[in-house]
mmCIF file of C-alpha atoms in Angstrom:
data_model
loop_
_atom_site.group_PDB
_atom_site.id
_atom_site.type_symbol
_atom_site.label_atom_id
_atom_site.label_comp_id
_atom_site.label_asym_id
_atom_site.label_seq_id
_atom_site.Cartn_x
_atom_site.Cartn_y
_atom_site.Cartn_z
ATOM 1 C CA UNK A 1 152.606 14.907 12.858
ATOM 2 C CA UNK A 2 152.034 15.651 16.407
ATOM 3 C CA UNK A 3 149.240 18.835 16.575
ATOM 4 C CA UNK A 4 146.486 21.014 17.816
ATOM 5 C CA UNK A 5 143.390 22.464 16.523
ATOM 6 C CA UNK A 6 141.829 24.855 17.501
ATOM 7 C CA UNK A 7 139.070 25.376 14.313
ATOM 8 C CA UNK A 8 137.500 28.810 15.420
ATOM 9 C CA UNK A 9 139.483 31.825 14.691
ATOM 10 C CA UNK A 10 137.365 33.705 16.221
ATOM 11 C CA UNK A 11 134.455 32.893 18.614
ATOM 12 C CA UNK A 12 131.238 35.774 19.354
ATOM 13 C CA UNK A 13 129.332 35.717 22.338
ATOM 14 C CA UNK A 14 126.971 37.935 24.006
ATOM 15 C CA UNK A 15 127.515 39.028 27.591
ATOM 16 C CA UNK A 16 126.233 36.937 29.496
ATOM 17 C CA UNK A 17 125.737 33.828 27.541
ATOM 18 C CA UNK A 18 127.880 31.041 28.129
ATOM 19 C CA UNK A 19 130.886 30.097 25.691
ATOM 20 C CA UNK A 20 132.791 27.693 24.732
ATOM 21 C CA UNK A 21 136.179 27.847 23.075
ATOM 22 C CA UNK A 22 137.141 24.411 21.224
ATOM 23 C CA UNK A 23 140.338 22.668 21.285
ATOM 24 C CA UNK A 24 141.052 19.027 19.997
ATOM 25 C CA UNK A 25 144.632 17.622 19.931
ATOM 26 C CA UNK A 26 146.507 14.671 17.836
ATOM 27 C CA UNK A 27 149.471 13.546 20.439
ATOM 28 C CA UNK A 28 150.700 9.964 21.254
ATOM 29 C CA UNK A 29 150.287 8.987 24.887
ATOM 30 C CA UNK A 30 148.788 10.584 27.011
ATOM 31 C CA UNK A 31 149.427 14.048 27.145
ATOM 32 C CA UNK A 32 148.880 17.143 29.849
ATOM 33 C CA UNK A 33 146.016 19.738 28.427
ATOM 34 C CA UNK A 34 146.124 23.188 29.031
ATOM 35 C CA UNK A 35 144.615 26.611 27.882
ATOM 36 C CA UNK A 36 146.135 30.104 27.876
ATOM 37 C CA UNK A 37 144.571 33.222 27.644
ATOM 38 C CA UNK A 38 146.586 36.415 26.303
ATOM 39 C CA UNK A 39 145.186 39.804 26.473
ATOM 40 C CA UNK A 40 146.184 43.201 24.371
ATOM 41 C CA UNK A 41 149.959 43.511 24.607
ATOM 42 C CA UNK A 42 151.002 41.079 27.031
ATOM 43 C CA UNK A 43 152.448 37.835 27.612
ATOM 44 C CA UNK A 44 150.199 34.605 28.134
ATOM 45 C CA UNK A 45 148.490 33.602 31.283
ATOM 46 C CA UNK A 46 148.117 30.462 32.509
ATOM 47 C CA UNK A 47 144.362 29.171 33.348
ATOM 48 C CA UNK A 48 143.793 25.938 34.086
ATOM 49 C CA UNK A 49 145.052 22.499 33.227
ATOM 50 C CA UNK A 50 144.101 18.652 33.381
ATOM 51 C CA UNK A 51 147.021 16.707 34.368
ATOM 52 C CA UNK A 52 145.087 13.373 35.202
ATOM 53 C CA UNK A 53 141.694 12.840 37.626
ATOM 54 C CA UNK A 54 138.419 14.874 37.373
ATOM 55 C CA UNK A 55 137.707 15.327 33.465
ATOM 56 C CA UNK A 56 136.322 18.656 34.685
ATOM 57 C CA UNK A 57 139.006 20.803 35.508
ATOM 58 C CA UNK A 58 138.173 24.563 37.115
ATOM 59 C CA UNK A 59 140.459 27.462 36.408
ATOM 60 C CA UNK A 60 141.030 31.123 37.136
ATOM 61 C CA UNK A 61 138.428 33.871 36.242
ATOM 62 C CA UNK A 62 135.518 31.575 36.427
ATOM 63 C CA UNK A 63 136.680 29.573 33.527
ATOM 64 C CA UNK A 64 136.631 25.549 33.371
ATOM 65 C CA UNK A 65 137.314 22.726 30.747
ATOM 66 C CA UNK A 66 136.502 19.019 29.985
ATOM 67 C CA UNK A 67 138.680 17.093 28.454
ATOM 68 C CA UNK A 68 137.134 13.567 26.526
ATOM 69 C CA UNK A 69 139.390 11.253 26.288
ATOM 70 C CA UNK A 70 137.830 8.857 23.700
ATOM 71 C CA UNK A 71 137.249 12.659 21.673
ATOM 72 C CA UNK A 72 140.854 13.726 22.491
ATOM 73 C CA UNK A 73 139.212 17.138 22.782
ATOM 74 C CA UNK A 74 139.659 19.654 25.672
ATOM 75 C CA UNK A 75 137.181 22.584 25.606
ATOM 76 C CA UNK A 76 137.204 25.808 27.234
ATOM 77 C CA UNK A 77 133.808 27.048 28.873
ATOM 78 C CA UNK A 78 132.530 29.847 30.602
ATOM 79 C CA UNK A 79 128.898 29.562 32.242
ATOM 80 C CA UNK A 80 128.290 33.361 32.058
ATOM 81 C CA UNK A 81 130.778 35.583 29.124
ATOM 82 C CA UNK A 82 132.197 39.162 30.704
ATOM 83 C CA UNK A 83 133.289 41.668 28.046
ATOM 84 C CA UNK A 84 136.324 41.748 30.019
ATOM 85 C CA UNK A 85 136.595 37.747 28.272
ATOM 86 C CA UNK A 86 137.596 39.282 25.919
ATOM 87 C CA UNK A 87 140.807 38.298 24.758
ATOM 88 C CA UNK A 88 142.902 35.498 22.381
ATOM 89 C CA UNK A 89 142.803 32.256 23.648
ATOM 90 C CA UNK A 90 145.535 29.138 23.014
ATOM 91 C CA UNK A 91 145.571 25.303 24.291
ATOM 92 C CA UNK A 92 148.213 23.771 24.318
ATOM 93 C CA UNK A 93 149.643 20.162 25.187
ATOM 94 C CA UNK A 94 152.342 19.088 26.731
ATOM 95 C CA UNK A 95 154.031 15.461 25.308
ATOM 96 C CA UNK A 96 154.599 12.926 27.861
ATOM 97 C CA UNK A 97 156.514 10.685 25.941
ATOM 98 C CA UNK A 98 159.978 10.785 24.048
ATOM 99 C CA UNK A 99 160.258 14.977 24.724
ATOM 100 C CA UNK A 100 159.126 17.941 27.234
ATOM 101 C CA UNK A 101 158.099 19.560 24.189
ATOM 102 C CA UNK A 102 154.582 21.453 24.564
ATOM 103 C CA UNK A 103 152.816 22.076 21.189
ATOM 104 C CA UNK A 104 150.078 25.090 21.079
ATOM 105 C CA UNK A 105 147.295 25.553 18.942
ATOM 106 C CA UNK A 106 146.631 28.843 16.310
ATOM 107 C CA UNK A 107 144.246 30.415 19.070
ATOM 108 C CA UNK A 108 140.527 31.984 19.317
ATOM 109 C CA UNK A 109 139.994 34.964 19.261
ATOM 110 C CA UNK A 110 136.539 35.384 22.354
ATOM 111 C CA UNK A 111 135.186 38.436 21.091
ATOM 112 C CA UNK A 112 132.402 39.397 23.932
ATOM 113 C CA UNK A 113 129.559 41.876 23.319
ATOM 114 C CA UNK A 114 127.659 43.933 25.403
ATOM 115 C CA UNK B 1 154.668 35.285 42.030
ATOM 116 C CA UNK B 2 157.147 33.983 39.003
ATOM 117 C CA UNK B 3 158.598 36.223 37.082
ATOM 118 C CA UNK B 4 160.006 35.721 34.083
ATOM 119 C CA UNK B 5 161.696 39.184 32.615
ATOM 120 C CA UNK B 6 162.849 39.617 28.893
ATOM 121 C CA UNK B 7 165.627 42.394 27.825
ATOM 122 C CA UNK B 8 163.330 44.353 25.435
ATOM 123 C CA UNK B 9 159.908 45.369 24.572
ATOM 124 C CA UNK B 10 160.648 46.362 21.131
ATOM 125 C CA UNK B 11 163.602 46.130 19.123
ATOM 126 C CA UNK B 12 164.654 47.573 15.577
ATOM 127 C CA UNK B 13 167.419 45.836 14.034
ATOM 128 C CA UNK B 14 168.830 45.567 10.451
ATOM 129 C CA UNK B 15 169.162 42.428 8.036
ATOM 130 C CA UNK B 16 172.576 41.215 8.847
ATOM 131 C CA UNK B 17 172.748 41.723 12.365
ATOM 132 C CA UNK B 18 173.649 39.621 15.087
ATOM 133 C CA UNK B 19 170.798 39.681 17.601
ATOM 134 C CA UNK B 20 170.539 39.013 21.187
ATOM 135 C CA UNK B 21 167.101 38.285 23.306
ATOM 136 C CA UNK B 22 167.432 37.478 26.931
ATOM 137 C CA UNK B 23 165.461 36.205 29.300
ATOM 138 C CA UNK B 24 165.469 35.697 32.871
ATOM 139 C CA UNK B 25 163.122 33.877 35.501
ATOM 140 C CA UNK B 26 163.292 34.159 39.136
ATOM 141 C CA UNK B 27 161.877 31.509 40.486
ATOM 142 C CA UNK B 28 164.143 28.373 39.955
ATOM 143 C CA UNK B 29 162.336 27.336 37.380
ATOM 144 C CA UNK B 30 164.445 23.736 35.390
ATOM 145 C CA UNK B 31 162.806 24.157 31.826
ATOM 146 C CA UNK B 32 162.780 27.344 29.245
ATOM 147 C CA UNK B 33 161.341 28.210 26.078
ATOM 148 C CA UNK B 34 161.793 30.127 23.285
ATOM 149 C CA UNK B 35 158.499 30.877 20.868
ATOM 150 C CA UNK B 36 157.869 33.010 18.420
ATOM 151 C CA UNK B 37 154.201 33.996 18.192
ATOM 152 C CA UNK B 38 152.976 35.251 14.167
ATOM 153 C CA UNK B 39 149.042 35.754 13.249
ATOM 154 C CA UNK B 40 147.512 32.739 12.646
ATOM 155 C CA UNK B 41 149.934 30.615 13.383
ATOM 156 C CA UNK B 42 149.954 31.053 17.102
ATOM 157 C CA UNK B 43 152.992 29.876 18.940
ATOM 158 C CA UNK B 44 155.798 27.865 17.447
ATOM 159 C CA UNK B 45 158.735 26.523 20.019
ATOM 160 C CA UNK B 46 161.808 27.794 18.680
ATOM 161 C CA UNK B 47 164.369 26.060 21.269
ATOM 162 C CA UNK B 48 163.913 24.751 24.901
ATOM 163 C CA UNK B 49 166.284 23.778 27.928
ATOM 164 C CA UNK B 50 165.575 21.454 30.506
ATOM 165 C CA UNK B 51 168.553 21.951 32.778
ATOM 166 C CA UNK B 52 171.804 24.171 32.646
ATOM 167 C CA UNK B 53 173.692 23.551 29.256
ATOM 168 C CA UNK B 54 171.009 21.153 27.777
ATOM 169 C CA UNK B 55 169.326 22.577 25.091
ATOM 170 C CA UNK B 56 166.772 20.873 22.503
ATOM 171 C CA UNK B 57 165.477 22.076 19.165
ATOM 172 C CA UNK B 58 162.016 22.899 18.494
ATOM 173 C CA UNK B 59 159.880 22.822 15.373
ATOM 174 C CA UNK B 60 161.460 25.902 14.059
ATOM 175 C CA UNK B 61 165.259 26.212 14.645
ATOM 176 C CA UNK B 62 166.797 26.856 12.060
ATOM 177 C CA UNK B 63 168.551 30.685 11.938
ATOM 178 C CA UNK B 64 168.384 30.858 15.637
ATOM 179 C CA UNK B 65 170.860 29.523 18.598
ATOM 180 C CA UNK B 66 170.450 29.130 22.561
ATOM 181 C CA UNK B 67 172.252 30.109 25.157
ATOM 182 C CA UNK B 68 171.917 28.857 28.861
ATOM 183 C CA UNK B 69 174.975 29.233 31.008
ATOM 184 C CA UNK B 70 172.992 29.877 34.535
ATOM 185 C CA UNK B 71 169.602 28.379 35.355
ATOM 186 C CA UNK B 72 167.924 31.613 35.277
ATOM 187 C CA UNK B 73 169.286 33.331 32.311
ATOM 188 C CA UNK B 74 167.767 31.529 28.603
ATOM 189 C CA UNK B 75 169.304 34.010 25.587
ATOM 190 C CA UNK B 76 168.262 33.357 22.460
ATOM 191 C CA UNK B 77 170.529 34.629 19.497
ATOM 192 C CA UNK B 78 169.690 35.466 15.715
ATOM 193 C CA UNK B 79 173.093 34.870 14.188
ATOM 194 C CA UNK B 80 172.577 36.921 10.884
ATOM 195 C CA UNK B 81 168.970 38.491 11.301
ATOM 196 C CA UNK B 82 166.894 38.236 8.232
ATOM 197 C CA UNK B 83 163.523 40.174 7.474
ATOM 198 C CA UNK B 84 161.336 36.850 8.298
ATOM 199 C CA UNK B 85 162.282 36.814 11.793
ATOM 200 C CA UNK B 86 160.330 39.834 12.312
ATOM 201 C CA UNK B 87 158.045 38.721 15.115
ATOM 202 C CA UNK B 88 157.025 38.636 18.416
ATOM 203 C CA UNK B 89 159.344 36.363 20.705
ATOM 204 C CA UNK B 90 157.795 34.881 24.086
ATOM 205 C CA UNK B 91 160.017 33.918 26.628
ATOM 206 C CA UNK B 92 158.736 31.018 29.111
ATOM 207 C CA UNK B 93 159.939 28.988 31.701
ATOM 208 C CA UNK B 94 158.122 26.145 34.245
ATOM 209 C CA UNK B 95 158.580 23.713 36.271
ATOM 210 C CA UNK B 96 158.743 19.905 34.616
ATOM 211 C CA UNK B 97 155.594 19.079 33.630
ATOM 212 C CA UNK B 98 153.654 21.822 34.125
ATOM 213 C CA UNK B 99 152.418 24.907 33.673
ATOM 214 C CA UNK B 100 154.560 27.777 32.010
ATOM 215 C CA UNK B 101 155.256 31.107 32.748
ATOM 216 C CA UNK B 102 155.243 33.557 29.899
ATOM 217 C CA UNK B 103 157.280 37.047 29.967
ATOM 218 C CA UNK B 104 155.747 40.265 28.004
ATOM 219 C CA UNK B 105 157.541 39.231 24.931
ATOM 220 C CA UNK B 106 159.570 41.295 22.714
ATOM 221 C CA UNK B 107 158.518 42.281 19.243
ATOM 222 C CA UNK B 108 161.237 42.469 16.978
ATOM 223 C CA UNK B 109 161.326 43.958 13.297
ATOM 224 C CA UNK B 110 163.931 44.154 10.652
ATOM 225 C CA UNK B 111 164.680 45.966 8.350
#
């Protein structure tokens, strides 16, 4: 079966410090990577994604990602954590072959501390 | 900015009931999604639709139906609502392939 991982339920970082948020994926093809961040009661928000090109892709609120192709993994990073980080993050993939499905990951919850 | 708008922010209904989520984007958007978000699980597609009419099933279908009769409107309906449906439902639409755009959601309990 087609999936996502995302093995950290829950990621700790000082303010700061950098952090990283992993995400590895099982697809066929090759498919478009993207991560999602979702604060307290909202909806998600898009905040970057690798469609093809660069393998490091830059995003909104300072955050960027490298996808590997030969690790099919796509991790989130941050050079410098803000408490504001704080917040549940999701990657996601979307198929490119056969279906415009997009499959997400169980999320990490970025826990930042001042 | 997109804006994708759904009916409710909370809704109450009883086992039994025919339920109705809607959702509405305003920026021409061809595809739309359906998820239902439960800890630990994180998102699981419900339905999708990538053009007027067209509608495909996602991983978790069953007990739910879709709706889309305009390009902007995506309902999705809970024929006979049952106590595992309680949830939170995410609403999302994009442009093919790329990003999507999420509405607030709508958490939904029954009873």
């Amino acid at each position: 079966a087609q999936s996502v991982a995302q093995p950290e339920d829950q990621v700790n970082v000082a303010e700061g410090n950098p952090l990283t948020v992993k995400c590895t994926y099982s697809v066929s093809g090759n498919p478009y990577l993207f991560w999602y961040v979702q604060y307290p009661n909202r909806g998600l928000q898009f905040l970057l994604k690798y469609i093809t090109g660069d393998n490091l892709v830059k995003g909104s609120y300072g955050f960027e990602a490298e996808f590997n192709k030969s690790q099919t993994s796509f991790h989130l990073k941050k050079p410098s954590a803000l408490v504001s980080d704080s917040a549940l993050y999701f990657c996601a993939v979307r198929l490119t072959s056969g279906t415009y499905k997009y499959i997400f990951g169980t999320g990490t919850r970025l826990k930042v501390l001042a | 900015d997109v804006k994708v708008t759904q009916s409710s922010r909370y809704l109450v209904k009883r086992t039994g009931e025919k339920v109705f989520l809607e959702c509405v984007q305003d920026m021409d958007h061809e595809n739309m999604f359906w998820y239902r978000q439960d800890p630990g699980l994180g998102l699981r597609l419900i339905y999708f639709s990538y053009d007027v009419k067209m509608k495909e099933k996602g991983d978790i279908p069953e007990g739910y139906s879709v709706s889309r009769e305009k390009k902007e409107r995506f309902s999705l309906i809970l024929e006979s609502a049952s106590t595992n449906q309680t949830s939170m439902y995410l609403c999302a639409s994009s442009y093919e392939p790329y990003e999507q755009y999420f509405g607030p959601g709508t958490r939904l309990t029954v009873t």
